[in-house]
CSV table of C-alpha atoms in Angstrom, one decimal:
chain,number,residue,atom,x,y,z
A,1,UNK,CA,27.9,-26.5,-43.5
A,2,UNK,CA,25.5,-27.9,-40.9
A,3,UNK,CA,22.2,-26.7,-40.4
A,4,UNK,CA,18.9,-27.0,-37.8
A,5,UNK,CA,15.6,-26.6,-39.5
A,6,UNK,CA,12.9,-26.6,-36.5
A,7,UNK,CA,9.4,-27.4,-37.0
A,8,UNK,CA,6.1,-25.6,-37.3
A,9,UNK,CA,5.7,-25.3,-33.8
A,10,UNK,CA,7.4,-23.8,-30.7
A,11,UNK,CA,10.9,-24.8,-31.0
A,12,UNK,CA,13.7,-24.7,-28.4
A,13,UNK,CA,17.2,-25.5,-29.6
A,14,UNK,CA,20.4,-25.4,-28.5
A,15,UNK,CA,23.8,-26.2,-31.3
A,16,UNK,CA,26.9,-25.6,-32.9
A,17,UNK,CA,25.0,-25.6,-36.3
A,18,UNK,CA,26.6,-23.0,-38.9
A,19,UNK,CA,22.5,-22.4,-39.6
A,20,UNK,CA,19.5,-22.4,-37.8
A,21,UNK,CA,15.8,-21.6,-38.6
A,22,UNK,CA,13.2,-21.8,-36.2
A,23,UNK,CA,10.4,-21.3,-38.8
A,24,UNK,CA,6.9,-20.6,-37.6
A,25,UNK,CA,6.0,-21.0,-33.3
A,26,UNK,CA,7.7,-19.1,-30.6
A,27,UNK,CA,11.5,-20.5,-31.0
A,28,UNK,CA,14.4,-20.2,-28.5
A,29,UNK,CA,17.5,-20.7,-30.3
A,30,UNK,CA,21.1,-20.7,-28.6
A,31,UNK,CA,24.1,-21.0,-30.7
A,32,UNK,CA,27.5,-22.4,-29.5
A,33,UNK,CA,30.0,-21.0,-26.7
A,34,UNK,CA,32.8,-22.6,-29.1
A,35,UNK,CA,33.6,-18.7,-31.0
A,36,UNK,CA,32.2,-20.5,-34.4
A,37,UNK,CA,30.1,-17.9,-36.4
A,38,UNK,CA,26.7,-18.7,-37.1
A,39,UNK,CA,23.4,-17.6,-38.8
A,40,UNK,CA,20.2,-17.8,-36.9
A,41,UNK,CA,16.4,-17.2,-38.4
A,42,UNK,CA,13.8,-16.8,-35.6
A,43,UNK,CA,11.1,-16.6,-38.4
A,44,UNK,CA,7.1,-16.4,-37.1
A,45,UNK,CA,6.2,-16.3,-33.8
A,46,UNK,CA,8.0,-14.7,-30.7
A,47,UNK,CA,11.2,-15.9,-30.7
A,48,UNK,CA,14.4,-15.8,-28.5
A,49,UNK,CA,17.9,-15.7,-30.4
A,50,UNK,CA,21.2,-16.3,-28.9
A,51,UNK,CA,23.9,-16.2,-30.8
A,52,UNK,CA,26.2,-18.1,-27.9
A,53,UNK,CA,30.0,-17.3,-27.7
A,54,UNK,CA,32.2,-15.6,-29.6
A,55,UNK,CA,32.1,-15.9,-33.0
A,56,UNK,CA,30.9,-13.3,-35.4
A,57,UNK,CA,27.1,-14.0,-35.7
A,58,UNK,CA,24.3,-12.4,-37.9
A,59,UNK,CA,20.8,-13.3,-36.7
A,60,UNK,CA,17.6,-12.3,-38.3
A,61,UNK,CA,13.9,-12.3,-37.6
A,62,UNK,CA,12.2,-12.6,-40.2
A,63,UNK,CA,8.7,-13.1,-39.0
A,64,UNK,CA,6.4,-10.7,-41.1
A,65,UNK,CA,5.1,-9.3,-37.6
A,66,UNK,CA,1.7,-10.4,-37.6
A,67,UNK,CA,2.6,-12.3,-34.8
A,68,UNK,CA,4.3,-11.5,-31.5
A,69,UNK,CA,8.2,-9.9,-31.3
A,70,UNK,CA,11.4,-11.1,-30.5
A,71,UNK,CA,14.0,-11.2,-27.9
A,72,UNK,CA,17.6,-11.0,-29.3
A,73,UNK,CA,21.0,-11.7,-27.7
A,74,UNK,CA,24.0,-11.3,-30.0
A,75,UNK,CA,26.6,-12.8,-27.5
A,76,UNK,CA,30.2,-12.1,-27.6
A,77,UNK,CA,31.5,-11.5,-30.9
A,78,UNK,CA,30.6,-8.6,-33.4
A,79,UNK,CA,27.5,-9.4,-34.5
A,80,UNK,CA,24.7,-8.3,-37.3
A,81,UNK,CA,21.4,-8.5,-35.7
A,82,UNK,CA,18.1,-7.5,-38.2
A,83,UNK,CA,14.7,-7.7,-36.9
A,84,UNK,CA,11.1,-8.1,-38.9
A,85,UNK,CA,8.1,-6.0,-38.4
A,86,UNK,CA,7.3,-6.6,-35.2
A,87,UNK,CA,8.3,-5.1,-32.4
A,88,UNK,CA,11.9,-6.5,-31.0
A,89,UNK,CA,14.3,-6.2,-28.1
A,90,UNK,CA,17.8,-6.4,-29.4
A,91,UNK,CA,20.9,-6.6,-27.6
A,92,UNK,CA,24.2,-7.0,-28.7
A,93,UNK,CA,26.3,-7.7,-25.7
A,94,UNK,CA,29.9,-7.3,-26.4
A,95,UNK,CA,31.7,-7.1,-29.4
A,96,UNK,CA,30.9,-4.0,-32.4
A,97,UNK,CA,27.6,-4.7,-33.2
A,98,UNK,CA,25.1,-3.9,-36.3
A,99,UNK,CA,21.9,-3.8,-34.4
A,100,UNK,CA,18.6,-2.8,-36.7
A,101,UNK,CA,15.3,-2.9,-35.7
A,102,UNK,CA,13.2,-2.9,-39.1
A,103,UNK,CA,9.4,-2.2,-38.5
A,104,UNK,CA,7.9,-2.2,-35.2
A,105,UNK,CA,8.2,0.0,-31.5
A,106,UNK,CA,11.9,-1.7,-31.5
A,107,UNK,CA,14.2,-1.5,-28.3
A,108,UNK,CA,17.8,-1.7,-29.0
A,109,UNK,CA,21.4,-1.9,-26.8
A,110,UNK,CA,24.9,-1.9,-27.5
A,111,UNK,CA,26.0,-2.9,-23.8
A,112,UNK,CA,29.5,-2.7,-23.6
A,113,UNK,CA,31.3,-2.9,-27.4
A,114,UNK,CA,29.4,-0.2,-29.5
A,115,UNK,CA,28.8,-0.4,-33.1
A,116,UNK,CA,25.6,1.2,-34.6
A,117,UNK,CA,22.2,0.8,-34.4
A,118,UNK,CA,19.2,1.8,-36.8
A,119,UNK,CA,15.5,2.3,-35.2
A,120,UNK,CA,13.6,1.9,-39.0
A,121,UNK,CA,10.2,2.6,-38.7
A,122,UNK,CA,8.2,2.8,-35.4
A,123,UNK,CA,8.6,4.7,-32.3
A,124,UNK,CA,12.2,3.4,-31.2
A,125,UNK,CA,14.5,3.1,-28.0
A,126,UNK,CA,18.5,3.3,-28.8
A,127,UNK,CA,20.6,3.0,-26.0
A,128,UNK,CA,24.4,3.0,-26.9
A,129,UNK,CA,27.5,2.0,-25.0
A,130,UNK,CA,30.5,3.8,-23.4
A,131,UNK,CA,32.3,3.9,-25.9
A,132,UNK,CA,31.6,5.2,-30.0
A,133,UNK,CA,28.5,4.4,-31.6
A,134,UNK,CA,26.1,5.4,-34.2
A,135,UNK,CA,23.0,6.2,-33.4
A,136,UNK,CA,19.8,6.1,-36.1
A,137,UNK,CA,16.4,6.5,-35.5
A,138,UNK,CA,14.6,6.7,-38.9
A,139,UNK,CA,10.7,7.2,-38.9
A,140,UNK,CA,8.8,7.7,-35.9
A,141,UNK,CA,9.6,9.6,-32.0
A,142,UNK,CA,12.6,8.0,-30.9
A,143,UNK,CA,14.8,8.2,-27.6
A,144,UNK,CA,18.6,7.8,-28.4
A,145,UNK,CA,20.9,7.5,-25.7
A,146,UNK,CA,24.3,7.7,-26.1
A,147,UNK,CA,25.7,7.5,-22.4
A,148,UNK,CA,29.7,7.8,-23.0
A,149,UNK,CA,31.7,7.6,-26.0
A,150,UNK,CA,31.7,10.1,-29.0
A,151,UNK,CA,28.3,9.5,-30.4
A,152,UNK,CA,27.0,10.0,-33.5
A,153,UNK,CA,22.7,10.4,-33.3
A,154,UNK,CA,20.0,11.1,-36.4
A,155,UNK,CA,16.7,10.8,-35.4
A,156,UNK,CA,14.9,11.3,-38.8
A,157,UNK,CA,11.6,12.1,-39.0
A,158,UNK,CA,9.6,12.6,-35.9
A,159,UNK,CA,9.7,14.0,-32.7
A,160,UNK,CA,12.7,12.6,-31.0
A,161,UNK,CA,14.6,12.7,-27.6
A,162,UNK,CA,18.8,12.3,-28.0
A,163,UNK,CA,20.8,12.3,-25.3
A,164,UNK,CA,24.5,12.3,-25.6
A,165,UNK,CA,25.9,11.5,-22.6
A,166,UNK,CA,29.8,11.7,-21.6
A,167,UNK,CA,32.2,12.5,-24.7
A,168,UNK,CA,31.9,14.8,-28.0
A,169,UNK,CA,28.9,14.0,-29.5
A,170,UNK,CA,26.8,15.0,-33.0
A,171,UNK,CA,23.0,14.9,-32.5
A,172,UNK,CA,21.1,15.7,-35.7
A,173,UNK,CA,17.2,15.7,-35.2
A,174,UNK,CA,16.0,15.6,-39.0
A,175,UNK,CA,12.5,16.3,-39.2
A,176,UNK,CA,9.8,16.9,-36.5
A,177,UNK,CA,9.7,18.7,-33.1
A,178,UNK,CA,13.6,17.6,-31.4
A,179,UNK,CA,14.9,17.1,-27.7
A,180,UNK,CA,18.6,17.6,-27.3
A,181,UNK,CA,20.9,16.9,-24.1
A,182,UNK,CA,24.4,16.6,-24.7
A,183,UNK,CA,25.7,16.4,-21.3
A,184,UNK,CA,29.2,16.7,-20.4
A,185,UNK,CA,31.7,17.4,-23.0
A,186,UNK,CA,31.3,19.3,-26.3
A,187,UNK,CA,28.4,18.7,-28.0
A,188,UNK,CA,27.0,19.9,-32.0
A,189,UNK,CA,23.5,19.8,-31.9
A,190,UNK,CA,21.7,20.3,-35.8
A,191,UNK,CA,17.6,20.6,-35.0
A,192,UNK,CA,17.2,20.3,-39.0
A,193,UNK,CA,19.4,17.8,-41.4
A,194,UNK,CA,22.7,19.3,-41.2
A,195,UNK,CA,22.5,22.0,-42.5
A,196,UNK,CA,24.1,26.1,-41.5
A,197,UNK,CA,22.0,28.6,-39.6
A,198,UNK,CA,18.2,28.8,-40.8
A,199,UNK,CA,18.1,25.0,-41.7
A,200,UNK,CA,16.7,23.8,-38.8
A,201,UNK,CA,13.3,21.7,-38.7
A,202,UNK,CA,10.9,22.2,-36.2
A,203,UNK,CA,10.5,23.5,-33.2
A,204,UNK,CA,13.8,22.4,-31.3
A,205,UNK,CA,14.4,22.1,-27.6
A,206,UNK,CA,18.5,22.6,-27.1
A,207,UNK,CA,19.5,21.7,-22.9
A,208,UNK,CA,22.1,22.9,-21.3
A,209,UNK,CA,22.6,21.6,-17.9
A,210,UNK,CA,25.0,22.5,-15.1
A,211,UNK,CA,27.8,20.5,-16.3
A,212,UNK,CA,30.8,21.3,-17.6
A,213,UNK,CA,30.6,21.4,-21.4
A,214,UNK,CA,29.7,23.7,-24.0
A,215,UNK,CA,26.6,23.1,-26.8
A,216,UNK,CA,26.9,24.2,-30.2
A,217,UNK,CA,23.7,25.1,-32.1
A,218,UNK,CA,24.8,25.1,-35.9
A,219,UNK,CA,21.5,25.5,-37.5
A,220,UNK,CA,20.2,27.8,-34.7
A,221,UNK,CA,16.2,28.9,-36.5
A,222,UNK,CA,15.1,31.9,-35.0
A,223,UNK,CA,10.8,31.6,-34.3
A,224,UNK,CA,11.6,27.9,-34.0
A,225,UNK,CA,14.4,27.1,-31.4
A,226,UNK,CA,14.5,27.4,-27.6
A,227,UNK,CA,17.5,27.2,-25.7
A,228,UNK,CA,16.7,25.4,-22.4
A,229,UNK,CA,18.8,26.8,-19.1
A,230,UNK,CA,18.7,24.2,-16.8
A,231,UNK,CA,20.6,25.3,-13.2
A,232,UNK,CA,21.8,28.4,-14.3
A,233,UNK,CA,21.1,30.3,-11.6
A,234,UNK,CA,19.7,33.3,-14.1
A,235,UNK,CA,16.7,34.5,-13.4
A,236,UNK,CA,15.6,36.7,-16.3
A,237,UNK,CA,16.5,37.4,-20.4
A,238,UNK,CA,18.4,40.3,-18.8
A,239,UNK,CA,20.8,37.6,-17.0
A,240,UNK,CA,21.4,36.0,-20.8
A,241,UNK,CA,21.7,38.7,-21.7
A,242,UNK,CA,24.6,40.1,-19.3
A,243,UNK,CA,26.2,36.6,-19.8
A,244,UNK,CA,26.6,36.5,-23.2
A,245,UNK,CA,29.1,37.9,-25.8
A,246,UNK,CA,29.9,37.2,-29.8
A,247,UNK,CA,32.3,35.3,-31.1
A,248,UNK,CA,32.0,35.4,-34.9
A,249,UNK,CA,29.1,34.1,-35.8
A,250,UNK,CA,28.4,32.5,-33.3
A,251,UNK,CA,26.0,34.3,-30.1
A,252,UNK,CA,27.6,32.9,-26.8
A,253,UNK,CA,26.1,32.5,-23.6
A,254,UNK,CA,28.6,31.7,-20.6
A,255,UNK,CA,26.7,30.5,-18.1
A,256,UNK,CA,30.1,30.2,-15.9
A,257,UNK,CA,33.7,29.1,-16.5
A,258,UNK,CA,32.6,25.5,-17.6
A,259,UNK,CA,29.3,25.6,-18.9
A,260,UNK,CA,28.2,27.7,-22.2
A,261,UNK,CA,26.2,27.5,-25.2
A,262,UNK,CA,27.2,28.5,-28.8
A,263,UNK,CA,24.4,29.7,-31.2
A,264,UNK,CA,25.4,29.6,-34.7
A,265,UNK,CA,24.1,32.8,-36.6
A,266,UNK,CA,22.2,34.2,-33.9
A,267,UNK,CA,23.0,37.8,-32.3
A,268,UNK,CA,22.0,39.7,-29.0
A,269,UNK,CA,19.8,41.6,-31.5
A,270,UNK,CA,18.2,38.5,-32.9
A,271,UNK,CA,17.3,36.9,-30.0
A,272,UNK,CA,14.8,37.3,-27.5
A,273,UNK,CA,13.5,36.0,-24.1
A,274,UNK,CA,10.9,33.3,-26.1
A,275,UNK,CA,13.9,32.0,-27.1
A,276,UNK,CA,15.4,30.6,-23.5
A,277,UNK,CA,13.6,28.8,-21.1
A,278,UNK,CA,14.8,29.6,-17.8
A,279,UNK,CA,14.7,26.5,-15.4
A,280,UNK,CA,16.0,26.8,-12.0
C-alpha cells in the first residue's frame, strides 16, 4: 500500500496513493483518474478532497472543526464521504454514494447516482438525485430535496422543510414544527415518527399543489396539522368541504381528477377550516 502524508502546512497534492492525509493547513487533495480505490484524510484546516476517477473511494475529514470546513468531491465511483465538525460541502458526483455530514451547517448532493445521505447535527441542506435515495437529517432544521426518484426523507428533530420531488416518496418529519411538498406522484407524508393517526409531532404543514398526485397524511393530528391548498381554485372550508368524501379511514379531499389529499383518521366531522390553508 502506498501512502502521502502532507505536512503541517497547506498542502496541495495530486496521486495515485492507496492513502492520503493532508494533516493540519488547508489541503487540496486529488486522487487518481486510473478507477483505483483510495482513502483520503483532509484533517485540520479547510480542505479540498477529490477522490479522482472511478474507483470506490471513502474520504474523511477529520478536522475537529475548530478550524474552517471542507469542500468534498467524491468523483466517479461509489463513494463513502464522512465529514468532521465543521461545516462541509459534500458532493458525491456519480456513482451510489454514502454522503454524511457529522457536526456542522453541512451541505450535501448526490448529483446524478443516488445513494444516501445523513445531515448529523447542525442545520443541514440535502439535495438528492433523480433517481432513489435516502434522505436523513438528524438534529437541527433541515431542507431535504429529493427532486426525482422514489425518496425516502427523515428529518429528526427540528423544524425541517422536505421536498419530494418527481416519484413515490416517504417523508417522515420526527420531531419539531415540519414542511412537506411531495410534488408529483404519490406521496406518504408522517409529521410525527411513523406512527398511525394521532402520532404526529408538532405543528405540521402538508402541501398540496396543482399537480397531479395524491398526498397521504398517515398520522394526520387534529389541533396540530394544516393541510395547505395551493392552486385549488377553492375559495372557502365550504369548497373542502363539497370536494371531499371518505374512503375508510381515510378523509379525502379531490381537488380535481388528478390532484387529492388523503387524511388518515380524520372525518368531515373532525375537521375544520383552521385545518386548511387556502392559497390561491
Amino acid at each position: 500500500m502506498v501512502t502521502y502524508v502532507g505536512t503541517l502546512g497547506a498542502d496541495s497534492h495530486i496521486g495515485n496513493e492507496d492513502v492520503m492525509y493532508g494533516l493540519d493547513g488547508g489541503d487540496t487533495l486529488d486522487g487518481n483518474a486510473l478507477g483505483v480505490a483510495q482513502t483520503l484524510y483532509g484533517g485540520e484546516g479547510d480542505d479540498s478532497l477529490a477522490a479522482g476517477g472511478g474507483g470506490a473511494g471513502v474520504i474523511v475529514f477529520t478536522g475537529s472543526g475548530l478550524v474552517g470546513g471542507a469542500l468534498i468531491y467524491g468523483g466517479l465511483g461509489n463513494d463513502s464521504i464522512y465529514g468532521g465538525a465543521a461545516p462541509e460541502t459534500i458532493v458525491g458526483d456519480s456513482g451510489v454514494d454514502l454522503l454524511e455530514g457529522g457536526a456542522g451547517d453541512d451541505w450535501l448532493y448526490l448529483p446524478t447516482g443516488g445513494g444516501n445521505a445523513y445531515g448529523g447535527t447542525g442545520n443541514d441542506v440535502l439535495v438528492g438525485s433523480q433517481v432513489f435515495d435516502v434522505l436523513i437529517g438528524d438534529d437541527g432544521d433541515d431542507a431535504m430535496f429529493g427532486y426525482g426518484g422514489n425518496d425516502y426523507a427523515y428529518g429528526g428533530n427540528g423544524n425541517d422543510a422536505m421536498y419530494g420531488g418527481d416519484g413515490v416518496d416517504v417523508l417522515i418529519g420526527g420531531a419539531g414544527n415540519d414542511y412537506f411538498d411531495g410534488g408529483a406522484g404519490v406521496n406518504y407524508y408522517f409529521g410525527g415518527n411513523g406512527g398511525g393517526p394521532g402520532t404526529g409531532v408538532g405543528n405540521d404543514t402538508f402541501v398540496v399543489n396543482d399537480v397531479p398526485g395524491v398526498q397521504v397524511v398517515q398520522d394526520w393530528t387534529p389541533g396540530l396539522d394544516i393541510v395547505q391548498l395551493n392552486g385549488s381554485g377553492f375559495a372557502s372550508f365550504a369548497d373542502v368541504l363539497s370536494h371531499s368524501y371518505q374512503n375508510g379511514a381515510y378523509f379525502v379531499v379531490q381537488i380535481d381528477a388528478d390532484t387529492a389529499v388523503w387524511l388518515n383518521g380524520a372525518t368531515a366531522s373532525t375537521v375544520t377550516a383552521a385545518n386548511f390553508n387556502i392559497v390561491s
